[in-house]
Amino acid sequence: MHQSRGAVSFTPLFTTDDIGLHKDASIEHVVKVFLTVGEAMAARWIEMPRGILLLQSVPDQPASGAIYLYDRERHIFFFVDFVNGRDDTMTAAEFDELVAEYDLVSCTANPAFLPARAGNTAIA
């Protein structure tokens, strides 16, 4: 099946420890600190028991979004990277389309298969 942006991969960025958070921090606080680090806002937020999928955007710049996945069990943030196309200029509408096309909700529901460290996992 052809996907509009080619394969998608999940690159681990950092853990909550790396940004000075305790493992028992509330999910709202974790996301708030993550957004503060990026000087951004959450244009979209899909929350599942094991993961959270975010479209992080610059305030007042709707075509500035990038997708991140947070593994709630391992406390790891991942950058969602597409082989074709820019990953940091997404709009909320593009996010919605990519979530459906690539079934990113399933990845968010079960992030345990994603790599915890170096390298990344690509899904064709």
Tab-separated table of N, CA and C in Angstrom:
chain	number	residue	atom	x	y	z
A	1	MET	N	0.831	-1.177	0.000
A	1	MET	CA	0.000	0.000	0.000
A	1	MET	C	0.881	1.247	0.000
A	2	HIS	N	0.609	2.167	-0.900
A	2	HIS	CA	1.351	3.424	-1.000
A	2	HIS	C	0.900	4.387	0.103
A	3	GLN	N	1.864	4.947	0.793
A	3	GLN	CA	1.555	5.938	1.819
A	3	GLN	C	2.122	7.282	1.368
A	4	SER	N	1.391	8.339	1.593
A	4	SER	CA	1.700	9.642	1.023
A	4	SER	C	3.068	10.188	1.408
A	5	ARG	N	3.587	9.820	2.558
A	5	ARG	CA	4.888	10.340	2.986
A	5	ARG	C	5.924	9.229	3.165
A	6	GLY	N	5.713	8.103	2.505
A	6	GLY	CA	6.662	7.000	2.610
A	6	GLY	C	6.628	6.374	3.993
A	7	ALA	N	7.692	5.682	4.329
A	7	ALA	CA	7.764	5.006	5.633
A	7	ALA	C	7.820	6.035	6.754
A	8	VAL	N	7.327	5.614	7.908
A	8	VAL	CA	7.387	6.449	9.104
A	8	VAL	C	8.319	5.767	10.098
A	9	SER	N	9.096	6.572	10.821
A	9	SER	CA	9.969	6.009	11.855
A	9	SER	C	9.788	6.805	13.141
A	10	PHE	N	10.190	6.186	14.235
A	10	PHE	CA	10.045	6.769	15.565
A	10	PHE	C	11.429	6.848	16.186
A	11	THR	N	11.927	8.045	16.334
A	11	THR	CA	13.273	8.257	16.848
A	11	THR	C	13.203	8.692	18.309
A	12	PRO	N	13.801	7.921	19.217
A	12	PRO	CA	13.780	8.340	20.627
A	12	PRO	C	14.573	9.623	20.815
A	13	LEU	N	13.989	10.577	21.533
A	13	LEU	CA	14.638	11.862	21.759
A	13	LEU	C	15.241	11.952	23.151
A	14	PHE	N	14.403	11.790	24.167
A	14	PHE	CA	14.849	11.901	25.548
A	14	PHE	C	13.784	11.328	26.471
A	15	THR	N	14.167	11.151	27.718
A	15	THR	CA	13.253	10.646	28.735
A	15	THR	C	12.805	11.797	29.632
A	16	THR	N	11.853	11.511	30.484
A	16	THR	CA	11.428	12.525	31.447
A	16	THR	C	12.572	12.859	32.406
A	17	ASP	N	13.420	11.890	32.727
A	17	ASP	CA	14.598	12.163	33.565
A	17	ASP	C	15.502	13.196	32.900
A	18	ASP	N	15.652	13.085	31.586
A	18	ASP	CA	16.522	13.992	30.839
A	18	ASP	C	16.056	15.448	30.919
A	19	ILE	N	14.753	15.655	31.119
A	19	ILE	CA	14.251	17.029	31.215
A	19	ILE	C	13.876	17.391	32.661
A	20	GLY	N	14.410	16.609	33.600
A	20	GLY	CA	14.285	16.937	35.010
A	20	GLY	C	12.972	16.595	35.671
A	21	LEU	N	12.247	15.629	35.126
A	21	LEU	CA	10.972	15.235	35.719
A	21	LEU	C	11.078	13.903	36.440
A	22	HIS	N	10.314	13.760	37.490
A	22	HIS	CA	10.240	12.491	38.215
A	22	HIS	C	9.294	11.545	37.489
A	23	LYS	N	9.514	10.266	37.669
A	23	LYS	CA	8.667	9.256	37.014
A	23	LYS	C	7.206	9.362	37.443
A	24	ASP	N	6.952	9.901	38.636
A	24	ASP	CA	5.576	9.991	39.128
A	24	ASP	C	4.896	11.326	38.807
A	25	ALA	N	5.508	12.144	37.959
A	25	ALA	CA	4.900	13.419	37.558
A	25	ALA	C	3.600	13.148	36.810
A	26	SER	N	2.619	14.015	36.992
A	26	SER	CA	1.344	13.843	36.289
A	26	SER	C	1.575	13.998	34.785
A	27	ILE	N	0.727	13.363	34.016
A	27	ILE	CA	0.875	13.420	32.565
A	27	ILE	C	0.694	14.853	32.056
A	28	GLU	N	-0.176	15.593	32.684
A	28	GLU	CA	-0.369	16.993	32.288
A	28	GLU	C	0.918	17.785	32.493
A	29	HIS	N	1.598	17.538	33.624
A	29	HIS	CA	2.855	18.245	33.903
A	29	HIS	C	3.946	17.819	32.914
A	30	VAL	N	4.024	16.529	32.624
A	30	VAL	CA	5.017	16.024	31.668
A	30	VAL	C	4.841	16.708	30.310
A	31	VAL	N	3.621	16.754	29.818
A	31	VAL	CA	3.365	17.366	28.513
A	31	VAL	C	3.633	18.870	28.576
A	32	LYS	N	3.244	19.514	29.645
A	32	LYS	CA	3.484	20.952	29.788
A	32	LYS	C	4.977	21.262	29.726
A	33	VAL	N	5.794	20.488	30.450
A	33	VAL	CA	7.242	20.718	30.430
A	33	VAL	C	7.800	20.442	29.038
A	34	PHE	N	7.355	19.370	28.390
A	34	PHE	CA	7.795	19.056	27.031
A	34	PHE	C	7.492	20.220	26.082
A	35	LEU	N	6.291	20.748	26.168
A	35	LEU	CA	5.913	21.866	25.304
A	35	LEU	C	6.715	23.117	25.636
A	36	THR	N	6.995	23.328	26.906
A	36	THR	CA	7.793	24.483	27.317
A	36	THR	C	9.209	24.389	26.763
A	37	VAL	N	9.798	23.200	26.806
A	37	VAL	CA	11.138	22.988	26.252
A	37	VAL	C	11.155	23.375	24.773
A	38	GLY	N	10.104	23.028	24.046
A	38	GLY	CA	10.016	23.342	22.620
A	38	GLY	C	9.418	24.710	22.328
A	39	GLU	N	9.112	25.469	23.377
A	39	GLU	CA	8.467	26.783	23.213
A	39	GLU	C	7.276	26.671	22.271
A	40	ALA	N	6.424	25.684	22.559
A	40	ALA	CA	5.325	25.377	21.655
A	40	ALA	C	4.031	25.128	22.423
A	41	MET	N	3.020	24.776	21.661
A	41	MET	CA	1.721	24.397	22.208
A	41	MET	C	1.288	23.085	21.557
A	42	ALA	N	0.332	22.427	22.174
A	42	ALA	CA	-0.212	21.198	21.602
A	42	ALA	C	-1.410	21.560	20.737
A	43	ALA	N	-1.216	21.490	19.416
A	43	ALA	CA	-2.319	21.760	18.496
A	43	ALA	C	-3.274	20.568	18.439
A	44	ARG	N	-2.753	19.386	18.703
A	44	ARG	CA	-3.550	18.154	18.814
A	44	ARG	C	-2.942	17.307	19.921
A	45	TRP	N	-3.802	16.535	20.602
A	45	TRP	CA	-3.366	15.705	21.725
A	45	TRP	C	-4.265	14.482	21.739
A	46	ILE	N	-3.695	13.317	21.465
A	46	ILE	CA	-4.442	12.056	21.527
A	46	ILE	C	-3.844	11.252	22.672
A	47	GLU	N	-4.661	10.988	23.683
A	47	GLU	CA	-4.170	10.312	24.883
A	47	GLU	C	-4.733	8.902	24.967
A	48	MET	N	-3.832	7.964	25.166
A	48	MET	CA	-4.168	6.558	25.340
A	48	MET	C	-3.567	6.102	26.673
A	49	PRO	N	-3.974	4.957	27.200
A	49	PRO	CA	-3.413	4.494	28.477
A	49	PRO	C	-1.891	4.329	28.464
A	50	ARG	N	-1.318	3.926	27.320
A	50	ARG	CA	0.128	3.681	27.258
A	50	ARG	C	0.915	4.757	26.527
A	51	GLY	N	0.244	5.638	25.812
A	51	GLY	CA	0.975	6.636	25.043
A	51	GLY	C	0.160	7.873	24.755
A	52	ILE	N	0.872	8.916	24.351
A	52	ILE	CA	0.242	10.169	23.955
A	52	ILE	C	0.856	10.605	22.630
A	53	LEU	N	0.008	11.009	21.706
A	53	LEU	CA	0.444	11.511	20.414
A	53	LEU	C	0.144	13.003	20.387
A	54	LEU	N	1.173	13.793	20.091
A	54	LEU	CA	1.043	15.246	20.107
A	54	LEU	C	1.432	15.860	18.772
A	55	LEU	N	0.706	16.882	18.389
A	55	LEU	CA	1.150	17.761	17.326
A	55	LEU	C	1.624	19.019	18.037
A	56	GLN	N	2.925	19.210	18.068
A	56	GLN	CA	3.529	20.366	18.728
A	56	GLN	C	3.716	21.458	17.684
A	57	SER	N	3.155	22.643	17.958
A	57	SER	CA	3.217	23.750	17.006
A	57	SER	C	3.647	25.036	17.704
A	58	VAL	N	4.190	25.937	16.913
A	58	VAL	CA	4.532	27.270	17.400
A	58	VAL	C	3.224	28.064	17.489
A	59	PRO	N	2.977	28.748	18.609
A	59	PRO	CA	1.746	29.530	18.714
A	59	PRO	C	1.620	30.533	17.558
A	60	ASP	N	0.410	30.656	17.054
A	60	ASP	CA	0.071	31.588	15.967
A	60	ASP	C	0.751	31.267	14.635
A	61	GLN	N	1.286	30.046	14.500
A	61	GLN	CA	1.869	29.594	13.225
A	61	GLN	C	1.312	28.205	12.922
A	62	PRO	N	0.138	28.134	12.327
A	62	PRO	CA	-0.538	26.846	12.148
A	62	PRO	C	0.226	25.827	11.306
A	63	ALA	N	1.110	26.250	10.425
A	63	ALA	CA	1.874	25.309	9.596
A	63	ALA	C	3.280	25.132	10.161
A	64	SER	N	3.378	24.898	11.461
A	64	SER	CA	4.682	24.748	12.109
A	64	SER	C	4.752	23.474	12.962
A	65	GLY	N	3.823	22.559	12.748
A	65	GLY	CA	3.712	21.402	13.621
A	65	GLY	C	4.655	20.259	13.313
A	66	ALA	N	4.992	19.531	14.374
A	66	ALA	CA	5.743	18.278	14.283
A	66	ALA	C	5.054	17.285	15.210
A	67	ILE	N	5.140	16.006	14.870
A	67	ILE	CA	4.452	14.970	15.646
A	67	ILE	C	5.440	14.287	16.592
A	68	TYR	N	4.983	14.116	17.818
A	68	TYR	CA	5.755	13.427	18.855
A	68	TYR	C	4.869	12.398	19.520
A	69	LEU	N	5.489	11.309	19.945
A	69	LEU	CA	4.794	10.261	20.677
A	69	LEU	C	5.485	10.102	22.025
A	70	TYR	N	4.708	10.046	23.087
A	70	TYR	CA	5.248	9.846	24.425
A	70	TYR	C	4.823	8.481	24.936
A	71	ASP	N	5.796	7.651	25.270
A	71	ASP	CA	5.561	6.333	25.853
A	71	ASP	C	5.410	6.528	27.358
A	72	ARG	N	4.203	6.381	27.864
A	72	ARG	CA	3.900	6.644	29.272
A	72	ARG	C	4.526	5.632	30.217
A	73	GLU	N	4.758	4.417	29.742
A	73	GLU	CA	5.318	3.377	30.616
A	73	GLU	C	6.833	3.492	30.743
A	74	ARG	N	7.512	3.802	29.645
A	74	ARG	CA	8.980	3.919	29.685
A	74	ARG	C	9.439	5.366	29.817
A	75	HIS	N	8.491	6.311	29.778
A	75	HIS	CA	8.789	7.734	29.979
A	75	HIS	C	9.754	8.276	28.917
A	76	ILE	N	9.497	7.897	27.652
A	76	ILE	CA	10.360	8.297	26.536
A	76	ILE	C	9.548	9.092	25.520
A	77	PHE	N	10.119	10.198	25.050
A	77	PHE	CA	9.542	10.962	23.949
A	77	PHE	C	10.198	10.530	22.645
A	78	PHE	N	9.374	10.362	21.600
A	78	PHE	CA	9.840	9.994	20.265
A	78	PHE	C	9.435	11.068	19.270
A	79	PHE	N	10.288	11.306	18.301
A	79	PHE	CA	9.953	12.150	17.163
A	79	PHE	C	9.406	11.233	16.079
A	80	VAL	N	8.280	11.594	15.488
A	80	VAL	CA	7.667	10.814	14.420
A	80	VAL	C	8.140	11.420	13.100
A	81	ASP	N	8.917	10.634	12.354
A	81	ASP	CA	9.619	11.114	11.168
A	81	ASP	C	9.131	10.372	9.929
A	82	PHE	N	8.790	11.129	8.898
A	82	PHE	CA	8.344	10.546	7.637
A	82	PHE	C	9.454	10.685	6.607
A	83	VAL	N	9.678	9.638	5.810
A	83	VAL	CA	10.750	9.624	4.818
A	83	VAL	C	10.550	10.726	3.783
A	84	ASN	N	9.328	10.907	3.336
A	84	ASN	CA	9.040	11.903	2.294
A	84	ASN	C	8.279	13.079	2.887
A	85	GLY	N	8.773	14.249	2.651
A	85	GLY	CA	8.070	15.441	3.109
A	85	GLY	C	8.669	16.013	4.376
A	86	ARG	N	8.366	17.255	4.623
A	86	ARG	CA	8.868	17.939	5.818
A	86	ARG	C	8.070	17.476	7.035
A	87	ASP	N	8.755	17.373	8.148
A	87	ASP	CA	8.129	16.879	9.368
A	87	ASP	C	7.823	17.983	10.361
A	88	ASP	N	8.222	19.202	10.065
A	88	ASP	CA	8.063	20.282	11.039
A	88	ASP	C	7.216	21.445	10.520
A	89	THR	N	6.436	21.191	9.488
A	89	THR	CA	5.575	22.241	8.942
A	89	THR	C	4.138	21.747	8.786
A	90	MET	N	3.723	20.859	9.645
A	90	MET	CA	2.390	20.268	9.532
A	90	MET	C	1.316	21.168	10.126
A	91	THR	N	0.164	21.100	9.507
A	91	THR	CA	-1.026	21.754	10.050
A	91	THR	C	-1.822	20.710	10.828
A	92	ALA	N	-2.805	21.167	11.569
A	92	ALA	CA	-3.668	20.241	12.302
A	92	ALA	C	-4.407	19.307	11.341
A	93	ALA	N	-4.827	19.819	10.193
A	93	ALA	CA	-5.526	18.987	9.203
A	93	ALA	C	-4.609	17.890	8.666
A	94	GLU	N	-3.344	18.231	8.382
A	94	GLU	CA	-2.385	17.217	7.916
A	94	GLU	C	-2.144	16.170	9.005
A	95	PHE	N	-2.031	16.615	10.239
A	95	PHE	CA	-1.876	15.679	11.365
A	95	PHE	C	-3.036	14.685	11.372
A	96	ASP	N	-4.262	15.190	11.285
A	96	ASP	CA	-5.436	14.317	11.301
A	96	ASP	C	-5.382	13.289	10.168
A	97	GLU	N	-4.977	13.733	8.982
A	97	GLU	CA	-4.874	12.826	7.834
A	97	GLU	C	-3.802	11.760	8.058
A	98	LEU	N	-2.633	12.171	8.569
A	98	LEU	CA	-1.535	11.230	8.787
A	98	LEU	C	-1.844	10.243	9.903
A	99	VAL	N	-2.536	10.688	10.931
A	99	VAL	CA	-2.938	9.786	12.014
A	99	VAL	C	-3.791	8.659	11.451
A	100	ALA	N	-4.737	9.009	10.588
A	100	ALA	CA	-5.598	7.989	9.987
A	100	ALA	C	-4.833	7.126	8.990
A	101	GLU	N	-4.083	7.758	8.092
A	101	GLU	CA	-3.380	7.031	7.033
A	101	GLU	C	-2.351	6.046	7.581
A	102	TYR	N	-1.607	6.444	8.605
A	102	TYR	CA	-0.537	5.613	9.156
A	102	TYR	C	-0.957	4.863	10.414
A	103	ASP	N	-2.206	4.963	10.790
A	103	ASP	CA	-2.737	4.321	11.993
A	103	ASP	C	-1.858	4.616	13.209
A	104	LEU	N	-1.564	5.891	13.403
A	104	LEU	CA	-0.699	6.298	14.513
A	104	LEU	C	-1.359	6.091	15.869
A	105	VAL	N	-2.677	5.947	15.876
A	105	VAL	CA	-3.359	5.662	17.140
A	105	VAL	C	-2.941	4.282	17.660
A	106	SER	N	-2.770	3.316	16.769
A	106	SER	CA	-2.314	1.984	17.199
A	106	SER	C	-0.910	2.046	17.785
A	107	CYS	N	-0.044	2.845	17.179
A	107	CYS	CA	1.308	3.015	17.711
A	107	CYS	C	1.260	3.675	19.086
A	108	THR	N	0.359	4.613	19.243
A	108	THR	CA	0.213	5.311	20.518
A	108	THR	C	-0.365	4.390	21.578
A	109	ALA	N	-1.256	3.520	21.177
A	109	ALA	CA	-1.858	2.577	22.117
A	109	ALA	C	-0.870	1.504	22.570
A	110	ASN	N	0.124	1.194	21.721
A	110	ASN	CA	1.086	0.128	22.020
A	110	ASN	C	2.503	0.556	21.669
A	111	PRO	N	3.072	1.521	22.384
A	111	PRO	CA	4.408	2.013	22.026
A	111	PRO	C	5.563	1.117	22.480
A	112	ALA	N	5.279	-0.002	23.097
A	112	ALA	CA	6.337	-0.872	23.618
A	112	ALA	C	7.273	-1.387	22.527
A	113	PHE	N	6.803	-1.473	21.273
A	113	PHE	CA	7.654	-1.971	20.189
A	113	PHE	C	8.658	-0.926	19.712
A	114	LEU	N	8.492	0.318	20.113
A	114	LEU	CA	9.400	1.371	19.676
A	114	LEU	C	10.743	1.247	20.382
A	115	PRO	N	11.834	1.644	19.715
A	115	PRO	CA	13.158	1.492	20.319
A	115	PRO	C	13.331	2.431	21.505
A	116	ALA	N	14.014	1.965	22.528
A	116	ALA	CA	14.237	2.809	23.703
A	116	ALA	C	15.452	3.706	23.535
A	117	ARG	N	16.363	3.335	22.684
A	117	ARG	CA	17.597	4.124	22.499
A	117	ARG	C	17.982	4.184	21.034
A	118	ALA	N	19.264	4.240	20.756
A	118	ALA	CA	19.820	4.467	19.422
A	118	ALA	C	19.122	3.661	18.344
A	119	GLY	N	19.122	4.229	17.155
A	119	GLY	CA	18.444	3.607	16.025
A	119	GLY	C	16.997	4.041	16.032
A	120	ASN	N	16.212	3.510	15.128
A	120	ASN	CA	14.797	3.819	15.135
A	120	ASN	C	14.031	2.680	14.507
A	121	THR	N	12.732	2.714	14.645
A	121	THR	CA	11.879	1.705	14.073
A	121	THR	C	11.116	2.325	12.926
A	122	ALA	N	11.247	1.755	11.759
A	122	ALA	CA	10.522	2.253	10.593
A	122	ALA	C	9.366	1.329	10.283
A	123	ILE	N	8.269	1.924	9.861
A	123	ILE	CA	7.103	1.172	9.454
A	123	ILE	C	6.823	1.546	8.017
A	124	ALA	N	6.898	0.579	7.131
A	124	ALA	CA	6.676	0.861	5.705
A	124	ALA	C	5.218	0.995	5.395
